[in-house]
Amino acid sequence: MNDIVRCPNCGQANRLPSDPGKKAVCGKCKTPLTGGGHPIELTDANFAETIRSGAFLVDFWAAWCGPCRMIAPVIEEMAASRTDVRFAKLNVDQNPRSAQAYRAMSIPLLVLFKDGVEKGRVVGAVPRTQIEAAIRQYLG
């Protein structure tokens, strides 16, 4: 893995380590770039640039959505423990352009991306095992 990713905290471009066991941190502000952290907050302004490089699972959600609140802790746990996939969240009410572009008609919606290209989706508050299976299937 030799991807370049922007730090969600300061915006600095960073090269991810080729050793998947090595923890990736921002060279400028030391914020964790993968695993050990929280999902990146996406907006209409940063969506395309953020997911452009590497493997991502993006959670399309809304504050009023009960199933979204049910799945949120699972996404948080996975973001803290996995280093092979980066996790991000997009509030569909605050970011309607991205929600519309990815046809987020039912939420929660988990969309899996590899180098900016959509590879698969999971709709609904599903168990962690189903999310893990989708990551294996679509992001290998």
GROMACS .gro file of N, CA and C in nm:
model
  420
    1MET      N    1   0.085  -0.116   0.000
    1MET     CA    2   0.000   0.000   0.000
    1MET      C    3   0.090   0.123   0.000
    2ASN      N    4   0.085   0.201  -0.104
    2ASN     CA    5   0.169   0.318  -0.116
    2ASN      C    6   0.083   0.438  -0.153
    3ASP      N    7  -0.031   0.451  -0.086
    3ASP     CA    8  -0.128   0.555  -0.117
    3ASP      C    9  -0.088   0.687  -0.052
    4ILE      N   10  -0.138   0.794  -0.111
    4ILE     CA   11  -0.124   0.928  -0.054
    4ILE      C   12  -0.261   0.966  -0.001
    5VAL      N   13  -0.265   1.015   0.122
    5VAL     CA   14  -0.391   1.054   0.183
    5VAL      C   15  -0.373   1.188   0.252
    6ARG      N   16  -0.478   1.268   0.249
    6ARG     CA   17  -0.476   1.398   0.318
    6ARG      C   18  -0.519   1.377   0.462
    7CYS      N   19  -0.451   1.443   0.551
    7CYS     CA   20  -0.484   1.436   0.694
    7CYS      C   21  -0.621   1.502   0.716
    8PRO      N   22  -0.712   1.433   0.787
    8PRO     CA   23  -0.843   1.492   0.812
    8PRO      C   24  -0.837   1.610   0.909
    9ASN      N   25  -0.727   1.622   0.982
    9ASN     CA   26  -0.714   1.729   1.079
    9ASN      C   27  -0.653   1.856   1.019
   10CYS      N   28  -0.540   1.842   0.948
   10CYS     CA   29  -0.469   1.961   0.899
   10CYS      C   30  -0.463   1.972   0.747
   11GLY      N   31  -0.501   1.866   0.674
   11GLY     CA   32  -0.502   1.871   0.529
   11GLY      C   33  -0.370   1.837   0.462
   12GLN      N   34  -0.266   1.808   0.539
   12GLN     CA   35  -0.134   1.774   0.484
   12GLN      C   36  -0.141   1.642   0.406
   13ALA      N   37  -0.078   1.638   0.288
   13ALA     CA   38  -0.069   1.514   0.210
   13ALA      C   39   0.037   1.424   0.274
   14ASN      N   40   0.003   1.296   0.292
   14ASN     CA   41   0.093   1.200   0.354
   14ASN      C   42   0.095   1.071   0.274
   15ARG      N   43   0.211   1.009   0.263
   15ARG     CA   44   0.223   0.878   0.201
   15ARG      C   45   0.202   0.773   0.310
   16LEU      N   46   0.111   0.678   0.284
   16LEU     CA   47   0.087   0.571   0.381
   16LEU      C   48   0.202   0.472   0.374
   17PRO      N   49   0.239   0.413   0.489
   17PRO     CA   50   0.349   0.316   0.489
   17PRO      C   51   0.314   0.191   0.410
   18SER      N   52   0.414   0.132   0.345
   18SER     CA   53   0.391   0.010   0.268
   18SER      C   54   0.368  -0.109   0.359
   19ASP      N   55   0.416  -0.104   0.483
   19ASP     CA   56   0.395  -0.211   0.580
   19ASP      C   57   0.259  -0.191   0.646
   20PRO      N   58   0.160  -0.281   0.618
   20PRO     CA   59   0.026  -0.261   0.674
   20PRO      C   60   0.023  -0.267   0.827
   21GLY      N   61   0.124  -0.324   0.889
   21GLY     CA   62   0.128  -0.331   1.034
   21GLY      C   63   0.176  -0.202   1.099
   22LYS      N   64   0.234  -0.114   1.020
   22LYS     CA   65   0.286   0.012   1.073
   22LYS      C   66   0.175   0.117   1.078
   23LYS      N   67   0.162   0.181   1.193
   23LYS     CA   68   0.057   0.282   1.212
   23LYS      C   69   0.089   0.408   1.132
   24ALA      N   70  -0.009   0.456   1.057
   24ALA     CA   71   0.010   0.575   0.975
   24ALA      C   72  -0.036   0.698   1.052
   25VAL      N   73   0.054   0.796   1.064
   25VAL     CA   74   0.021   0.922   1.129
   25VAL      C   75   0.064   1.037   1.039
   26CYS      N   76  -0.002   1.149   1.053
   26CYS     CA   77   0.032   1.267   0.975
   26CYS      C   78   0.171   1.316   1.014
   27GLY      N   79   0.254   1.343   0.914
   27GLY     CA   80   0.389   1.392   0.940
   27GLY      C   81   0.390   1.532   1.000
   28LYS      N   82   0.284   1.608   0.982
   28LYS     CA   83   0.279   1.746   1.030
   28LYS      C   84   0.218   1.755   1.170
   29CYS      N   85   0.097   1.698   1.189
   29CYS     CA   86   0.027   1.717   1.318
   29CYS      C   87   0.016   1.590   1.402
   30LYS      N   88   0.063   1.477   1.348
   30LYS     CA   89   0.066   1.347   1.418
   30LYS      C   90  -0.072   1.285   1.441
   31THR      N   91  -0.174   1.330   1.370
   31THR     CA   92  -0.308   1.270   1.378
   31THR      C   93  -0.304   1.133   1.310
   32PRO      N   94  -0.365   1.028   1.370
   32PRO     CA   95  -0.371   0.898   1.302
   32PRO      C   96  -0.444   0.910   1.169
   33LEU      N   97  -0.389   0.847   1.066
   33LEU     CA   98  -0.449   0.852   0.933
   33LEU      C   99  -0.536   0.731   0.906
   34THR      N  100  -0.507   0.619   0.966
   34THR     CA  101  -0.588   0.498   0.950
   34THR      C  102  -0.590   0.427   1.084
   35GLY      N  103  -0.702   0.364   1.115
   35GLY     CA  104  -0.712   0.290   1.241
   35GLY      C  105  -0.681   0.380   1.360
   36GLY      N  106  -0.715   0.336   1.477
   36GLY     CA  107  -0.683   0.409   1.597
   36GLY      C  108  -0.751   0.543   1.608
   37GLY      N  109  -0.845   0.570   1.520
   37GLY     CA  110  -0.908   0.701   1.521
   37GLY      C  111  -1.057   0.693   1.499
   38HIS      N  112  -1.110   0.802   1.456
   38HIS     CA  113  -1.253   0.814   1.428
   38HIS      C  114  -1.272   0.828   1.278
   39PRO      N  115  -1.393   0.802   1.231
   39PRO     CA  116  -1.418   0.824   1.088
   39PRO      C  117  -1.394   0.970   1.050
   40ILE      N  118  -1.347   0.990   0.930
   40ILE     CA  119  -1.325   1.124   0.876
   40ILE      C  120  -1.462   1.185   0.845
   41GLU      N  121  -1.481   1.311   0.880
   41GLU     CA  122  -1.606   1.381   0.848
   41GLU      C  123  -1.595   1.437   0.706
   42LEU      N  124  -1.678   1.388   0.616
   42LEU     CA  125  -1.677   1.434   0.478
   42LEU      C  126  -1.780   1.545   0.458
   43THR      N  127  -1.752   1.630   0.359
   43THR     CA  128  -1.845   1.735   0.319
   43THR      C  129  -1.853   1.734   0.166
   44ASP      N  130  -1.946   1.811   0.113
   44ASP     CA  131  -1.952   1.824  -0.033
   44ASP      C  132  -1.819   1.877  -0.087
   45ALA      N  133  -1.754   1.964  -0.010
   45ALA     CA  134  -1.630   2.027  -0.055
   45ALA      C  135  -1.510   1.932  -0.058
   46ASN      N  136  -1.503   1.837   0.037
   46ASN     CA  137  -1.384   1.752   0.043
   46ASN      C  138  -1.406   1.607   0.003
   47PHE      N  139  -1.528   1.571  -0.035
   47PHE     CA  140  -1.561   1.431  -0.062
   47PHE      C  141  -1.471   1.369  -0.168
   48ALA      N  142  -1.472   1.423  -0.288
   48ALA     CA  143  -1.399   1.362  -0.401
   48ALA      C  144  -1.249   1.355  -0.374
   49GLU      N  145  -1.193   1.461  -0.320
   49GLU     CA  146  -1.048   1.463  -0.293
   49GLU      C  147  -1.010   1.361  -0.186
   50THR      N  148  -1.093   1.347  -0.084
   50THR     CA  149  -1.062   1.258   0.027
   50THR      C  150  -1.062   1.112  -0.016
   51ILE      N  151  -1.163   1.070  -0.093
   51ILE     CA  152  -1.174   0.928  -0.128
   51ILE      C  153  -1.095   0.891  -0.253
   52ARG      N  154  -1.025   0.987  -0.311
   52ARG     CA  155  -0.956   0.966  -0.438
   52ARG      C  156  -0.851   0.856  -0.433
   53SER      N  157  -0.788   0.834  -0.320
   53SER     CA  158  -0.678   0.739  -0.312
   53SER      C  159  -0.698   0.643  -0.195
   54GLY      N  160  -0.691   0.513  -0.225
   54GLY     CA  161  -0.701   0.413  -0.120
   54GLY      C  162  -0.840   0.353  -0.107
   55ALA      N  163  -0.855   0.269  -0.005
   55ALA     CA  164  -0.981   0.200   0.023
   55ALA      C  165  -1.058   0.275   0.131
   56PHE      N  166  -1.186   0.301   0.103
   56PHE     CA  167  -1.271   0.376   0.195
   56PHE      C  168  -1.406   0.308   0.211
   57LEU      N  169  -1.460   0.316   0.332
   57LEU     CA  170  -1.600   0.286   0.358
   57LEU      C  171  -1.662   0.417   0.404
   58VAL      N  172  -1.761   0.465   0.329
   58VAL     CA  173  -1.827   0.592   0.363
   58VAL      C  174  -1.967   0.562   0.413
   59ASP      N  175  -1.997   0.612   0.533
   59ASP     CA  176  -2.128   0.597   0.596
   59ASP      C  177  -2.210   0.722   0.566
   60PHE      N  178  -2.314   0.706   0.482
   60PHE     CA  179  -2.408   0.815   0.454
   60PHE      C  180  -2.515   0.807   0.563
   61TRP      N  181  -2.534   0.914   0.639
   61TRP     CA  182  -2.620   0.911   0.757
   61TRP      C  183  -2.691   1.045   0.776
   62ALA      N  184  -2.784   1.047   0.874
   62ALA     CA  185  -2.853   1.170   0.915
   62ALA      C  186  -2.880   1.161   1.065
   63ALA      N  187  -2.883   1.276   1.131
   63ALA     CA  188  -2.902   1.281   1.276
   63ALA      C  189  -3.038   1.226   1.319
   64TRP      N  190  -3.141   1.242   1.236
   64TRP     CA  191  -3.276   1.199   1.271
   64TRP      C  192  -3.299   1.050   1.247
   65CYS      N  193  -3.204   0.982   1.187
   65CYS     CA  194  -3.219   0.842   1.144
   65CYS      C  195  -3.183   0.746   1.258
   66GLY      N  196  -3.283   0.676   1.310
   66GLY     CA  197  -3.260   0.579   1.418
   66GLY      C  198  -3.162   0.469   1.380
   67PRO      N  199  -3.181   0.401   1.266
   67PRO     CA  200  -3.085   0.298   1.226
   67PRO      C  201  -2.943   0.352   1.208
   68CYS      N  202  -2.930   0.478   1.166
   68CYS     CA  203  -2.797   0.539   1.153
   68CYS      C  204  -2.730   0.548   1.290
   69ARG      N  205  -2.808   0.584   1.392
   69ARG     CA  206  -2.753   0.593   1.528
   69ARG      C  207  -2.718   0.455   1.581
   70MET      N  208  -2.791   0.352   1.536
   70MET     CA  209  -2.761   0.215   1.579
   70MET      C  210  -2.628   0.166   1.522
   71ILE      N  211  -2.600   0.199   1.398
   71ILE     CA  212  -2.479   0.150   1.332
   71ILE      C  213  -2.356   0.235   1.362
   72ALA      N  214  -2.375   0.357   1.409
   72ALA     CA  215  -2.263   0.449   1.434
   72ALA      C  216  -2.155   0.390   1.526
   73PRO      N  217  -2.190   0.325   1.637
   73PRO     CA  218  -2.084   0.268   1.723
   73PRO      C  219  -2.004   0.158   1.653
   74VAL      N  220  -2.068   0.083   1.565
   74VAL     CA  221  -1.998  -0.021   1.490
   74VAL      C  222  -1.894   0.043   1.398
   75ILE      N  223  -1.934   0.149   1.329
   75ILE     CA  224  -1.842   0.219   1.239
   75ILE      C  225  -1.726   0.279   1.319
   76GLU      N  226  -1.756   0.337   1.435
   76GLU     CA  227  -1.650   0.393   1.521
   76GLU      C  228  -1.551   0.285   1.563
   77GLU      N  229  -1.602   0.168   1.606
   77GLU     CA  230  -1.515   0.058   1.648
   77GLU      C  231  -1.426   0.011   1.533
   78MET      N  232  -1.485  -0.001   1.416
   78MET     CA  233  -1.408  -0.048   1.301
   78MET      C  234  -1.302   0.055   1.261
   79ALA      N  235  -1.336   0.182   1.268
   79ALA     CA  236  -1.239   0.288   1.234
   79ALA      C  237  -1.121   0.285   1.331
   80ALA      N  238  -1.148   0.249   1.455
   80ALA     CA  239  -1.042   0.245   1.556
   80ALA      C  240  -0.954   0.121   1.543
   81SER      N  241  -1.007   0.015   1.484
   81SER     CA  242  -0.932  -0.111   1.485
   81SER      C  243  -0.874  -0.153   1.351
   82ARG      N  244  -0.927  -0.105   1.241
   82ARG     CA  245  -0.880  -0.151   1.109
   82ARG      C  246  -0.783  -0.051   1.049
   83THR      N  247  -0.678  -0.104   0.985
   83THR     CA  248  -0.581  -0.017   0.919
   83THR      C  249  -0.582  -0.034   0.767
   84ASP      N  250  -0.656  -0.132   0.718
   84ASP     CA  251  -0.658  -0.160   0.574
   84ASP      C  252  -0.762  -0.077   0.499
   85VAL      N  253  -0.857  -0.022   0.572
   85VAL     CA  254  -0.966   0.057   0.513
   85VAL      C  255  -0.980   0.184   0.597
   86ARG      N  256  -1.000   0.296   0.529
   86ARG     CA  257  -1.028   0.420   0.601
   86ARG      C  258  -1.179   0.439   0.605
   87PHE      N  259  -1.227   0.492   0.715
   87PHE     CA  260  -1.370   0.511   0.737
   87PHE      C  261  -1.403   0.659   0.737
   88ALA      N  262  -1.519   0.690   0.679
   88ALA     CA  263  -1.563   0.829   0.671
   88ALA      C  264  -1.714   0.835   0.686
   89LYS      N  265  -1.764   0.952   0.725
   89LYS     CA  266  -1.908   0.972   0.741
   89LYS      C  267  -1.948   1.097   0.663
   90LEU      N  268  -2.067   1.090   0.604
   90LEU     CA  269  -2.122   1.205   0.533
   90LEU      C  270  -2.265   1.227   0.581
   91ASN      N  271  -2.291   1.342   0.643
   91ASN     CA  272  -2.426   1.378   0.685
   91ASN      C  273  -2.502   1.421   0.560
   92VAL      N  274  -2.604   1.344   0.523
   92VAL     CA  275  -2.676   1.369   0.397
   92VAL      C  276  -2.758   1.498   0.401
   93ASP      N  277  -2.802   1.540   0.519
   93ASP     CA  278  -2.879   1.664   0.529
   93ASP      C  279  -2.790   1.786   0.509
   94GLN      N  280  -2.668   1.781   0.558
   94GLN     CA  281  -2.577   1.894   0.547
   94GLN      C  282  -2.498   1.895   0.416
   95ASN      N  283  -2.499   1.783   0.345
   95ASN     CA  284  -2.420   1.769   0.222
   95ASN      C  285  -2.503   1.706   0.111
   96PRO      N  286  -2.606   1.777   0.064
   96PRO     CA  287  -2.699   1.718  -0.032
   96PRO      C  288  -2.638   1.686  -0.169
   97ARG      N  289  -2.536   1.760  -0.211
   97ARG     CA  290  -2.476   1.733  -0.343
   97ARG      C  291  -2.414   1.593  -0.348
   98SER      N  292  -2.335   1.560  -0.248
   98SER     CA  293  -2.271   1.428  -0.245
   98SER      C  294  -2.375   1.318  -0.225
   99ALA      N  295  -2.473   1.344  -0.139
   99ALA     CA  296  -2.579   1.244  -0.115
   99ALA      C  297  -2.654   1.215  -0.244
  100GLN      N  298  -2.685   1.319  -0.321
  100GLN     CA  299  -2.756   1.301  -0.447
  100GLN      C  300  -2.666   1.234  -0.551
  101ALA      N  301  -2.540   1.273  -0.557
  101ALA     CA  302  -2.448   1.215  -0.655
  101ALA      C  303  -2.433   1.065  -0.637
  102TYR      N  304  -2.440   1.018  -0.512
  102TYR     CA  305  -2.426   0.874  -0.485
  102TYR      C  306  -2.559   0.807  -0.455
  103ARG      N  307  -2.669   0.872  -0.494
  103ARG     CA  308  -2.803   0.816  -0.483
  103ARG      C  309  -2.830   0.757  -0.344
  104ALA      N  310  -2.804   0.836  -0.242
  104ALA     CA  311  -2.827   0.793  -0.104
  104ALA      C  312  -2.974   0.814  -0.070
  105MET      N  313  -3.059   0.725  -0.120
  105MET     CA  314  -3.203   0.738  -0.100
  105MET      C  315  -3.250   0.667   0.026
  106SER      N  316  -3.177   0.566   0.070
  106SER     CA  317  -3.207   0.495   0.193
  106SER      C  318  -3.083   0.500   0.280
  107ILE      N  319  -3.102   0.536   0.407
  107ILE     CA  320  -2.989   0.542   0.498
  107ILE      C  321  -3.020   0.460   0.622
  108PRO      N  322  -2.918   0.410   0.691
  108PRO     CA  323  -2.777   0.426   0.660
  108PRO      C  324  -2.738   0.353   0.531
  109LEU      N  325  -2.645   0.414   0.461
  109LEU     CA  326  -2.591   0.358   0.338
  109LEU      C  327  -2.440   0.356   0.352
  110LEU      N  328  -2.380   0.239   0.338
  110LEU     CA  329  -2.235   0.226   0.342
  110LEU      C  330  -2.187   0.201   0.200
  111VAL      N  331  -2.104   0.291   0.150
  111VAL     CA  332  -2.051   0.278   0.013
  111VAL      C  333  -1.902   0.253   0.023
  112LEU      N  334  -1.857   0.149  -0.048
  112LEU     CA  335  -1.716   0.112  -0.047
  112LEU      C  336  -1.648   0.163  -0.173
  113PHE      N  337  -1.537   0.234  -0.155
  113PHE     CA  338  -1.463   0.294  -0.266
  113PHE      C  339  -1.320   0.242  -0.268
  114LYS      N  340  -1.266   0.226  -0.386
  114LYS     CA  341  -1.123   0.197  -0.405
  114LYS      C  342  -1.071   0.297  -0.506
  115ASP      N  343  -0.977   0.380  -0.464
  115ASP     CA  344  -0.918   0.483  -0.549
  115ASP      C  345  -1.024   0.569  -0.617
  116GLY      N  346  -1.127   0.608  -0.541
  116GLY     CA  347  -1.230   0.698  -0.590
  116GLY      C  348  -1.342   0.634  -0.668
  117VAL      N  349  -1.333   0.503  -0.691
  117VAL     CA  350  -1.434   0.432  -0.770
  117VAL      C  351  -1.521   0.350  -0.676
  118GLU      N  352  -1.653   0.365  -0.691
  118GLU     CA  353  -1.745   0.287  -0.609
  118GLU      C  354  -1.734   0.140  -0.646
  119LYS      N  355  -1.716   0.054  -0.542
  119LYS     CA  356  -1.703  -0.090  -0.563
  119LYS      C  357  -1.822  -0.169  -0.511
  120GLY      N  358  -1.896  -0.114  -0.415
  120GLY     CA  359  -2.011  -0.184  -0.360
  120GLY      C  360  -2.081  -0.100  -0.256
  121ARG      N  361  -2.199  -0.148  -0.213
  121ARG     CA  362  -2.277  -0.079  -0.111
  121ARG      C  363  -2.350  -0.177  -0.022
  122VAL      N  364  -2.377  -0.130   0.098
  122VAL     CA  365  -2.456  -0.204   0.196
  122VAL      C  366  -2.560  -0.105   0.249
  123VAL      N  367  -2.687  -0.144   0.243
  123VAL     CA  368  -2.794  -0.055   0.288
  123VAL      C  369  -2.853  -0.109   0.418
  124GLY      N  370  -2.873  -0.020   0.514
  124GLY     CA  371  -2.940  -0.056   0.638
  124GLY      C  372  -2.843  -0.077   0.753
  125ALA      N  373  -2.901  -0.088   0.872
  125ALA     CA  374  -2.823  -0.113   0.993
  125ALA      C  375  -2.795  -0.262   1.002
  126VAL      N  376  -2.686  -0.304   0.944
  126VAL     CA  377  -2.651  -0.445   0.937
  126VAL      C  378  -2.548  -0.478   1.044
  127PRO      N  379  -2.534  -0.607   1.078
  127PRO     CA  380  -2.434  -0.645   1.178
  127PRO      C  381  -2.291  -0.624   1.126
  128ARG      N  382  -2.199  -0.611   1.219
  128ARG     CA  383  -2.058  -0.592   1.184
  128ARG      C  384  -2.008  -0.702   1.091
  129THR      N  385  -2.051  -0.824   1.113
  129THR     CA  386  -2.005  -0.936   1.029
  129THR      C  387  -2.040  -0.913   0.883
  130GLN      N  388  -2.155  -0.854   0.858
  130GLN     CA  389  -2.196  -0.826   0.720
  130GLN      C  390  -2.112  -0.713   0.659
  131ILE      N  391  -2.077  -0.616   0.739
  131ILE     CA  392  -1.990  -0.508   0.692
  131ILE      C  393  -1.851  -0.563   0.661
  132GLU      N  394  -1.800  -0.648   0.750
  132GLU     CA  395  -1.668  -0.710   0.728
  132GLU      C  396  -1.669  -0.793   0.600
  133ALA      N  397  -1.778  -0.866   0.576
  133ALA     CA  398  -1.788  -0.948   0.454
  133ALA      C  399  -1.789  -0.859   0.330
  134ALA      N  400  -1.857  -0.746   0.336
  134ALA     CA  401  -1.860  -0.654   0.222
  134ALA      C  402  -1.721  -0.596   0.195
  135ILE      N  403  -1.648  -0.564   0.301
  135ILE     CA  404  -1.512  -0.513   0.284
  135ILE      C  405  -1.425  -0.618   0.215
  136ARG      N  406  -1.434  -0.743   0.259
  136ARG     CA  407  -1.357  -0.852   0.195
  136ARG      C  408  -1.397  -0.868   0.049
  137GLN      N  409  -1.529  -0.866   0.023
  137GLN     CA  410  -1.578  -0.889  -0.113
  137GLN      C  411  -1.539  -0.777  -0.208
  138TYR      N  412  -1.558  -0.654  -0.167
  138TYR     CA  413  -1.541  -0.541  -0.259
  138TYR      C  414  -1.403  -0.477  -0.256
  139LEU      N  415  -1.336  -0.486  -0.142
  139LEU     CA  416  -1.206  -0.419  -0.131
  139LEU      C  417  -1.090  -0.516  -0.116
  140GLY      N  418  -1.125  -0.646  -0.104
  140GLY     CA  419  -1.030  -0.756  -0.103
  140GLY      C  420  -0.919  -0.746  -0.009
   0.00000   0.00000   0.00000
